[in-house]
Coordinates of C-alpha atoms and ligand atoms in Angstrom, one line a residue:
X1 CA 59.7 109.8 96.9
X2 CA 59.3 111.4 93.8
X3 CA 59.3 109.5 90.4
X4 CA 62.9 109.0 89.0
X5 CA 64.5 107.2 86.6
X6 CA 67.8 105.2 86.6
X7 CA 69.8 104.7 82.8
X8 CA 72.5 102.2 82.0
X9 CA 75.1 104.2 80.0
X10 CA 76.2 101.5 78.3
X11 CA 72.8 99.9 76.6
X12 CA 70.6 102.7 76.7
X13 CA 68.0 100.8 79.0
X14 CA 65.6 102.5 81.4
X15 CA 64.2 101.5 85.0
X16 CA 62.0 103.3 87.5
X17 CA 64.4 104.2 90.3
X18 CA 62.5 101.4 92.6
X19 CA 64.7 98.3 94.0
X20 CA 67.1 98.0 91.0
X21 CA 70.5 97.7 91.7
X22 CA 71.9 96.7 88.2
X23 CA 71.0 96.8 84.5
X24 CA 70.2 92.9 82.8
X25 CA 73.0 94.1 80.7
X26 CA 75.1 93.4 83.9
X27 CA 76.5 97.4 83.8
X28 CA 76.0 99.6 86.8
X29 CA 72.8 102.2 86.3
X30 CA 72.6 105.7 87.0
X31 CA 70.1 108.1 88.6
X32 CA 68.4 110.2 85.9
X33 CA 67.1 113.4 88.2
X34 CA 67.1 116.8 86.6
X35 CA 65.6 119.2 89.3
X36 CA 68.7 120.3 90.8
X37 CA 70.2 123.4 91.9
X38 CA 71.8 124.0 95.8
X39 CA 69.7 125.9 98.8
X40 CA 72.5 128.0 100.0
X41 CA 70.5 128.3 103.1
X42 CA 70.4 124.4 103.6
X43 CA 72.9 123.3 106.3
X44 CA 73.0 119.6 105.6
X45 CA 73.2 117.7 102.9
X46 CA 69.1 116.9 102.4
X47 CA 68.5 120.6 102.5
X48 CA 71.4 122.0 100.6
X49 CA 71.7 119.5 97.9
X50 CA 68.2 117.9 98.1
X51 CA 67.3 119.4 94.6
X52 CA 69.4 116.5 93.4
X53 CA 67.9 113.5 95.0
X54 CA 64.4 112.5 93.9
X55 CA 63.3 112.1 98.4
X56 CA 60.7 113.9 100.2
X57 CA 61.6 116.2 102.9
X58 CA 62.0 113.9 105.9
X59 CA 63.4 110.6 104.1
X60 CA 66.9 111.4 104.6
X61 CA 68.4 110.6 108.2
X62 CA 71.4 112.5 108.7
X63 CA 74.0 111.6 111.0
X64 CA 76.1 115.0 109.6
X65 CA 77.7 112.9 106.8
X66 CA 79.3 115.8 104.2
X67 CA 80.1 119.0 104.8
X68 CA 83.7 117.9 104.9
X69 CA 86.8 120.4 105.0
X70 CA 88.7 121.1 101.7
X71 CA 92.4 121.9 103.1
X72 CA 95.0 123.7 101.4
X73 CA 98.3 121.9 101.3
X74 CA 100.8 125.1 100.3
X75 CA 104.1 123.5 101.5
X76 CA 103.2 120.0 99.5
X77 CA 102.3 122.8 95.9
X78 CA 105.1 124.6 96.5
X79 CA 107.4 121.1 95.8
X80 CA 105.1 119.7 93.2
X81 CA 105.0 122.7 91.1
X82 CA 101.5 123.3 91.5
X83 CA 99.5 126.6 91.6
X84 CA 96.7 125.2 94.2
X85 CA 96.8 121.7 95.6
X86 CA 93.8 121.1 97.8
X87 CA 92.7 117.4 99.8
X88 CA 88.8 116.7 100.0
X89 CA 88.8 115.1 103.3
X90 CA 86.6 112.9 103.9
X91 CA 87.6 111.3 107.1
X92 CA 85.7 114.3 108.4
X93 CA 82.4 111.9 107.8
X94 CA 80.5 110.7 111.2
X95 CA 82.4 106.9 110.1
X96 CA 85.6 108.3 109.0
X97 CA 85.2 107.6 105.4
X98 CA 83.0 109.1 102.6
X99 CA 80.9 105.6 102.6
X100 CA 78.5 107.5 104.6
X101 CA 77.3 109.9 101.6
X102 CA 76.0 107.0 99.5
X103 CA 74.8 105.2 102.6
X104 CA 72.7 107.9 103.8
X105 CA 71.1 108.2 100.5
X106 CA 70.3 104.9 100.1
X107 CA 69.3 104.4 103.3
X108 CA 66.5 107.2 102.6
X109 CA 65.9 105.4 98.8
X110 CA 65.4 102.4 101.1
X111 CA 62.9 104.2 103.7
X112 CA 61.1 105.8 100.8
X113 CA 60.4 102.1 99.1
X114 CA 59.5 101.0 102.5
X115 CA 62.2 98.4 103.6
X116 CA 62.5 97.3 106.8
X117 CA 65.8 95.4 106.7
X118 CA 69.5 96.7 104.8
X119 CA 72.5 94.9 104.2
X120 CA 75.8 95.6 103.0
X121 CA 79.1 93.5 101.3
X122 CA 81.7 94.6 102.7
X123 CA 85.8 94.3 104.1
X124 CA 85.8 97.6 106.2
X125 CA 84.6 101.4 105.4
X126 CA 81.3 100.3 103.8
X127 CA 80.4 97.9 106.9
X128 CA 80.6 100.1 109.2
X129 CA 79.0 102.9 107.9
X130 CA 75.7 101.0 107.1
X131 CA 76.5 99.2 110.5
X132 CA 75.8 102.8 111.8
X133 CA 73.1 104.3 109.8
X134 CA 70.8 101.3 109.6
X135 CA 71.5 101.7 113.5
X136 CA 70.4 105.0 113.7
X137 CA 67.0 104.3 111.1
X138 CA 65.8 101.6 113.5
X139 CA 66.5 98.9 110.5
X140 CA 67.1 95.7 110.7
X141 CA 71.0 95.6 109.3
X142 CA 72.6 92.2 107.6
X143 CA 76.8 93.0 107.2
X144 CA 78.1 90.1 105.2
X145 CA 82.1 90.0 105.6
X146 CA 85.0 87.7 104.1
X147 CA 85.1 84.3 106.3
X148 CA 88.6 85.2 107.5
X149 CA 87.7 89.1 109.0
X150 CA 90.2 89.5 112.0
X151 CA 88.8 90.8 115.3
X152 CA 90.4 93.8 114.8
X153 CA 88.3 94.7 112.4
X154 CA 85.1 92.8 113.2
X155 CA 84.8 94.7 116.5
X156 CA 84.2 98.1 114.6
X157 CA 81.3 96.9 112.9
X158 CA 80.0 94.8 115.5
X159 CA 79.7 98.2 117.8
X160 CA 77.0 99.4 116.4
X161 CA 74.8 96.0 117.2
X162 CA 74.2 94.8 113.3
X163 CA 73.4 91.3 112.5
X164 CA 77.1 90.3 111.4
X165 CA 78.1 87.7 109.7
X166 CA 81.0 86.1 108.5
X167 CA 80.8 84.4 104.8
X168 CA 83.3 81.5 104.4
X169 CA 83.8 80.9 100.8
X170 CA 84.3 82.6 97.6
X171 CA 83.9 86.9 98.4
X172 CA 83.5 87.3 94.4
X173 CA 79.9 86.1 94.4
X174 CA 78.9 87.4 97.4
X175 CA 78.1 91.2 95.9
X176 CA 75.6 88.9 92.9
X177 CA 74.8 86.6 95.7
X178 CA 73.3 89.4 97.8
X179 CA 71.5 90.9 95.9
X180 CA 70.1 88.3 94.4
X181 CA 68.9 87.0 98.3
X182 CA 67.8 90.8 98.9
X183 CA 65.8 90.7 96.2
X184 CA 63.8 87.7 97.5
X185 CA 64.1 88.3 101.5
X186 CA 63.3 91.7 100.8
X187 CA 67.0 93.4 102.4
X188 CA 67.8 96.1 100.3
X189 CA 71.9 95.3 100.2
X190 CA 73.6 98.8 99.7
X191 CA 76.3 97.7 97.7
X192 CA 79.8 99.2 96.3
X193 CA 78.2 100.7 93.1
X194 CA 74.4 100.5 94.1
X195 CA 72.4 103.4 91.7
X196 CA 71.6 105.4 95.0
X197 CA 75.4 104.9 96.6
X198 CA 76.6 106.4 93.4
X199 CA 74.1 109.1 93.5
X200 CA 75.5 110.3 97.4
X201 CA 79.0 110.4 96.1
X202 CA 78.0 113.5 93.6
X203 CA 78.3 115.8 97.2
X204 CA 81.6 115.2 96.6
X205 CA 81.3 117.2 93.5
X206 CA 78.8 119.7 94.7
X207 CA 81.4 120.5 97.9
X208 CA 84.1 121.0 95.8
X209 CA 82.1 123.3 93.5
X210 CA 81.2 125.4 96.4
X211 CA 84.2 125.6 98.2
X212 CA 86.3 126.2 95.3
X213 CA 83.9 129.3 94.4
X214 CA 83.7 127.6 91.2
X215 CA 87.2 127.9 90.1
X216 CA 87.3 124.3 89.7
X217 CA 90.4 122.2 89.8
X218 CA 91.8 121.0 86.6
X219 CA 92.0 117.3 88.2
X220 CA 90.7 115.7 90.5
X221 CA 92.8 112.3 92.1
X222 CA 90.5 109.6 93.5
X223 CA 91.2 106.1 94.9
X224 CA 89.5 103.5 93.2
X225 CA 88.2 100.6 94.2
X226 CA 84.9 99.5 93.4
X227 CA 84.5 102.2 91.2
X228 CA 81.7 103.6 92.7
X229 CA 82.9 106.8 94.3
X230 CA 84.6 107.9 91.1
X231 CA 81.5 107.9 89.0
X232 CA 79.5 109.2 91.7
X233 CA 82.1 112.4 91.5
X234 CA 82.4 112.6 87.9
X235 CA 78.4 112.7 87.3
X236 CA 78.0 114.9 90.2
X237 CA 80.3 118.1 88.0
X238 CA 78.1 116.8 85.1
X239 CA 75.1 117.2 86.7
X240 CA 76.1 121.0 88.0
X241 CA 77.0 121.7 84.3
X242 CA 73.9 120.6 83.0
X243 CA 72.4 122.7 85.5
X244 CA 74.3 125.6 84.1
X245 CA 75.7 126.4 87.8
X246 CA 79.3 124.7 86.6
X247 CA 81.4 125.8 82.9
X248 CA 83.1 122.8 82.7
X249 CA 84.1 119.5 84.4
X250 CA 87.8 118.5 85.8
X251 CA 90.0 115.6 84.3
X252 CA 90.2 112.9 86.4
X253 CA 92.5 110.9 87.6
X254 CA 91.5 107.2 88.7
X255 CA 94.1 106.1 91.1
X256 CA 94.6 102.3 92.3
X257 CA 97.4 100.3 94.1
X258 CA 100.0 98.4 91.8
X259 CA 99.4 95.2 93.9
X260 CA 95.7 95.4 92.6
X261 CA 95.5 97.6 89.4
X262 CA 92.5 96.3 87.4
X263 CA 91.3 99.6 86.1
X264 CA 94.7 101.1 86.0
X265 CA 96.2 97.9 84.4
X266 CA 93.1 97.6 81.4
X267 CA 93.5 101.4 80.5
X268 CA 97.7 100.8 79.8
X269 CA 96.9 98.1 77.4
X270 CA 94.4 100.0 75.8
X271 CA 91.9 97.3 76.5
X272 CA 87.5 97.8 76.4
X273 CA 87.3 95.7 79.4
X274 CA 89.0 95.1 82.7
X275 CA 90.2 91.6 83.7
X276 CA 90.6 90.0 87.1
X277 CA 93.4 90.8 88.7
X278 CA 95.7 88.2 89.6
X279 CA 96.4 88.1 93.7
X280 CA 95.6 91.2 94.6
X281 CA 97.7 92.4 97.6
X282 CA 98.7 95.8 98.9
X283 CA 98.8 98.2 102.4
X284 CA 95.9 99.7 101.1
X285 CA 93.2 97.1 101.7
X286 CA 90.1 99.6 101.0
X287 CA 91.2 99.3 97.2
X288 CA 92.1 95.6 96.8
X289 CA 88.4 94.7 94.6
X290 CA 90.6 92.6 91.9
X291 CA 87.2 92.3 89.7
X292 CA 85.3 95.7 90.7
X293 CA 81.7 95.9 89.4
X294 CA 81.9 99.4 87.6
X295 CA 85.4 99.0 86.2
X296 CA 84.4 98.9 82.6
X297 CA 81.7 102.1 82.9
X298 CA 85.0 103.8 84.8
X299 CA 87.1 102.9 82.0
X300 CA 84.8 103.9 79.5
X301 CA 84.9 107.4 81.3
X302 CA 88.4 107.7 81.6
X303 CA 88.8 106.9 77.6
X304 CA 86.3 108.8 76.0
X305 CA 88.1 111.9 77.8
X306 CA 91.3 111.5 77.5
X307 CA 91.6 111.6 81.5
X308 CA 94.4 108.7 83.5
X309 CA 94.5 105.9 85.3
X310 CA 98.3 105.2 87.4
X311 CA 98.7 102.5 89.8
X312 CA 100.7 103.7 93.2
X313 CA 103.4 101.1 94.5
X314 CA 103.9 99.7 98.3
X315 CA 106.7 102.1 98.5
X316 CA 105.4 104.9 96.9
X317 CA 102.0 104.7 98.9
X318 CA 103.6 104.0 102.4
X319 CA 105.5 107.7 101.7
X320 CA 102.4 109.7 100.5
X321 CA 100.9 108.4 104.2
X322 CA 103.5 109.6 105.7
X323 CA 103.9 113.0 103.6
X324 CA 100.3 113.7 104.2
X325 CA 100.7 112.5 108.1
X326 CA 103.6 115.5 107.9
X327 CA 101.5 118.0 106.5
X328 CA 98.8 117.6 109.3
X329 CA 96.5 115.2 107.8
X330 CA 96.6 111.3 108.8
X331 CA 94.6 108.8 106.3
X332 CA 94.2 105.5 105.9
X333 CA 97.0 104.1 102.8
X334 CA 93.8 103.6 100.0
X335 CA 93.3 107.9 101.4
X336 CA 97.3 108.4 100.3
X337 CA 97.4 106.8 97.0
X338 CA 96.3 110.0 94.8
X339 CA 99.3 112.1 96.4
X340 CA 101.2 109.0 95.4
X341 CA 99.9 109.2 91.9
X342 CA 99.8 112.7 91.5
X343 CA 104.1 112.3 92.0
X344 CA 103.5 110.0 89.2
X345 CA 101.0 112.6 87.0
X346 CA 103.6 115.4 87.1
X347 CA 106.7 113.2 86.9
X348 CA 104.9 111.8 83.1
X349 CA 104.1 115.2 82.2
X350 CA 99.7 114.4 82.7
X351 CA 99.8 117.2 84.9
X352 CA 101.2 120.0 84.3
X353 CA 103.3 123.1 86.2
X354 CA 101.3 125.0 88.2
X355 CA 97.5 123.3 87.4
X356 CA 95.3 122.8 90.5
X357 CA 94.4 119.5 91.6
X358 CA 92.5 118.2 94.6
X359 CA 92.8 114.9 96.1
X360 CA 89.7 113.1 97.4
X361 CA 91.2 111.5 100.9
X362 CA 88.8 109.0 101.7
X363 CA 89.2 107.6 105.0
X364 CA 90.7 108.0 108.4
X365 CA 94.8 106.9 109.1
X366 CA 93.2 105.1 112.6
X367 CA 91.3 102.4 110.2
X368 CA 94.1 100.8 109.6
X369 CA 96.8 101.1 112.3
X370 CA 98.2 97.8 111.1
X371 CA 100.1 100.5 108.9
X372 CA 102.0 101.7 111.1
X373 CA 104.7 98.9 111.0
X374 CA 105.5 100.2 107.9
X375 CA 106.6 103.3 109.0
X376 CA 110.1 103.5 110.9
X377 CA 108.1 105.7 113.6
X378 CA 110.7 106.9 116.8
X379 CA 110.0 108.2 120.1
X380 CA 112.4 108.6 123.5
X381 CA 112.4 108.3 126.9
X382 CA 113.8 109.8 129.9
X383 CA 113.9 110.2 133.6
X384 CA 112.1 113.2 134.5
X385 CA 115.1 115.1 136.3
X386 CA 117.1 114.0 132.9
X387 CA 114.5 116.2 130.5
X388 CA 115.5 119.9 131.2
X389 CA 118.9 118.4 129.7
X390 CA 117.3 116.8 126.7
X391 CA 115.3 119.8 125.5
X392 CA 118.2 122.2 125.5
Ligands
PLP1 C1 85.6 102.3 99.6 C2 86.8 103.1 99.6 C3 87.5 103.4 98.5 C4 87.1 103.0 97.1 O1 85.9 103.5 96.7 P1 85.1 102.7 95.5 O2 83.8 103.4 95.4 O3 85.0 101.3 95.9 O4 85.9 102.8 94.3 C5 88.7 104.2 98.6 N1 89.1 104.6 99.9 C6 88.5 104.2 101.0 C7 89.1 104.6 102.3 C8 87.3 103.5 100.9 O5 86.7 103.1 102.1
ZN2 ZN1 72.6 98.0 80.3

């Protein structure tokens, strides 16, 4: 690995990019790496992109993550009044959700340092995507769940033959906790808003770029959780401006679930910092972090460009699935939630008649068939000598 740097935005401090997963100040970092510019010839993401990442040819173990279909939905622009509306999706990815980006880079940042074992925090996505690449690396993998995990979802992690375990008490301290364990047990614990997870989310941004032939969108709708994603796309444009390959960066749109809207809720009260928010609960479980470790940087983000945060309702959300499910493309609730909020954005007036906006649709509708219950979903039957009759 080559030498990098990682910077905390919000007090100016500076780390080698070794084993580092926070600043002291207790903000997220980012990765500092200014050799960049795409291989059109590359095929994957290490070879296209791998200008951007500080790794050595050979560091990064692909499983195919990226490389992920940006769909036009016409019929959907046509109703909203919008010139283009595109959806990023990411359920394309080998686990079904864009986790697998910022795993495989830090699952190379981990090789590179030499690390033998990985870990994650995790509810869902994130568990199984490390579950999957530490796998494939031949690493010893530690997935730390909530003590109450149902089967139904432990089973997904547990295929891929990780040390799994389920952590009975309080899942705020367990993202500190971990680290701080890693740190001395030498696991390097690949969490939310990790520098290196951060860093794999910027393909996001290079993808769109390219596929867009760099008529970018004028927003870009994300579903925020952890925060981690979002940054990762917003430095990702910033890095291909400061490269000189991109003229200027989208507005973004942070998008989060009314039944747990810190980020959403802190920017409407014009508050510098988010608060925890109170019983979080909502369909769409992948964005339910009520405390989420890069809230303030994502706040800061939002603010100091006049870009939005809107919180989706049960009701609202359970329609976008099902609007995008009727346009061909089935997601997981927390992958609805920007069409949800982008009904919102053009209803207030944020965006505007016949803009271009793409939604980032994060993970696969089979996730979370638990969903489905909320859908009033019909079917019939028949005797077979009966159908020639019914289909007339
Ligand atoms: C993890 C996840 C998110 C949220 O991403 P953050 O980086 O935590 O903000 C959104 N949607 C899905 C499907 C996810 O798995
Ligand atoms: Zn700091």
């Amino acid at each position: 690995m080559k030498r990098s740097m990682l910077h905390c935005r919000s007090c100016g401090a500076v780390y080698d990019a070794d084993a580092v997963f926070r600043c002291a100040c207790g903000e997220p970092l980012d990765l500092d790496w200014t050799e960049s510019g795409i291989d059109e010839d590359g095929r994957d993401l290490p070879s296209r992109y791998g200008a951007f990442f500080p790794f050595e040819p050979g560091e990064w173990l692909s499983l195919g993550e990226g490389n992920t279909p940006l769909v036009p939905l016409s019929r959907l622009a046509g109703e909203l009044g919008l010139s283009s509306l595109v959806v990023k999706n990411e359920s394309a990815n080998p686990t079904w959700s864009f986790k697998d980006r910022g795993t495989a880079a830090c699952i190379a940042h981990a090789r590179a340092l030499g690390f033998t074992r990985v870990g994650t925090v995790s509810t869902g996505n994130m568990a199984a995507s490390v579950a999957a690449y530490g796998a494939a690396a031949g690493l010893e993998t530690v997935i730390l769940v909530k003590g109450d995990l149902a089967e139904e979802k432990m089973a997904p992690i547990a295929i891929y033959g990780p040390r799994l375990i389920r952590v009975q008490g309080a899942y705020d301290g367990l993202y500190a906790e971990s680290i701080r364990i890693g740190a001395e047990r030498g696991i390097y614990f690949m969490n939310s808003d990790v520098p290196f997870r951060v860093a794999g989310s910027r393909t996001i941004a290079f993808e769109i770029f390219e596929q867009t032939d760099g008529c970018l969108p004028d927003w870009v709708i994300v579903p925020t959780s952890a925060g981690g994603n979002i940054r990762g796309i917003i430095n990702g444009f910033m890095d291909l401006k400061a490269a000189g390959l991109a003229d200027r960066i989208p507005g973004f749109i942070c998008a989060q679930a009314a039944g747990c809207s810190p980020i959403a809720t802190a920017f409407a009260r014009s508050d510098e910092h988010i608060s925890p928010f109170p019983a979080p609960h909502t369909i769409a479980h992948a964005i339910e972090n009520p405390f989420p470790p890069s809230g303030n940087r994502v706040l800061l983000e939002l603010r100091s460009r006049t870009w939005h945060a809107l919180a989706a309702t049960e009701d609202e959300i359970v329609r976008a699935q099902a609007d995008m499910a009727r346009s061909g493309l089935f997601g997981q609730p927390a992958a609805a939630v920007p069409l949800a909020t982008l009904r919102q954005a053009r209803a207030k007036g944020i965006v505007k008649e016949g803009e271009r906006v793409a939604l980032v649709f994060t993970g696969s509708g089979l996730k979370y068939t638990a969903a489905f219950a909320s859908h009033r979903l019909h079917w019939e039957d028949c005797g077979l000598e009966e159908l020639e009759e019914r289909l007339k």
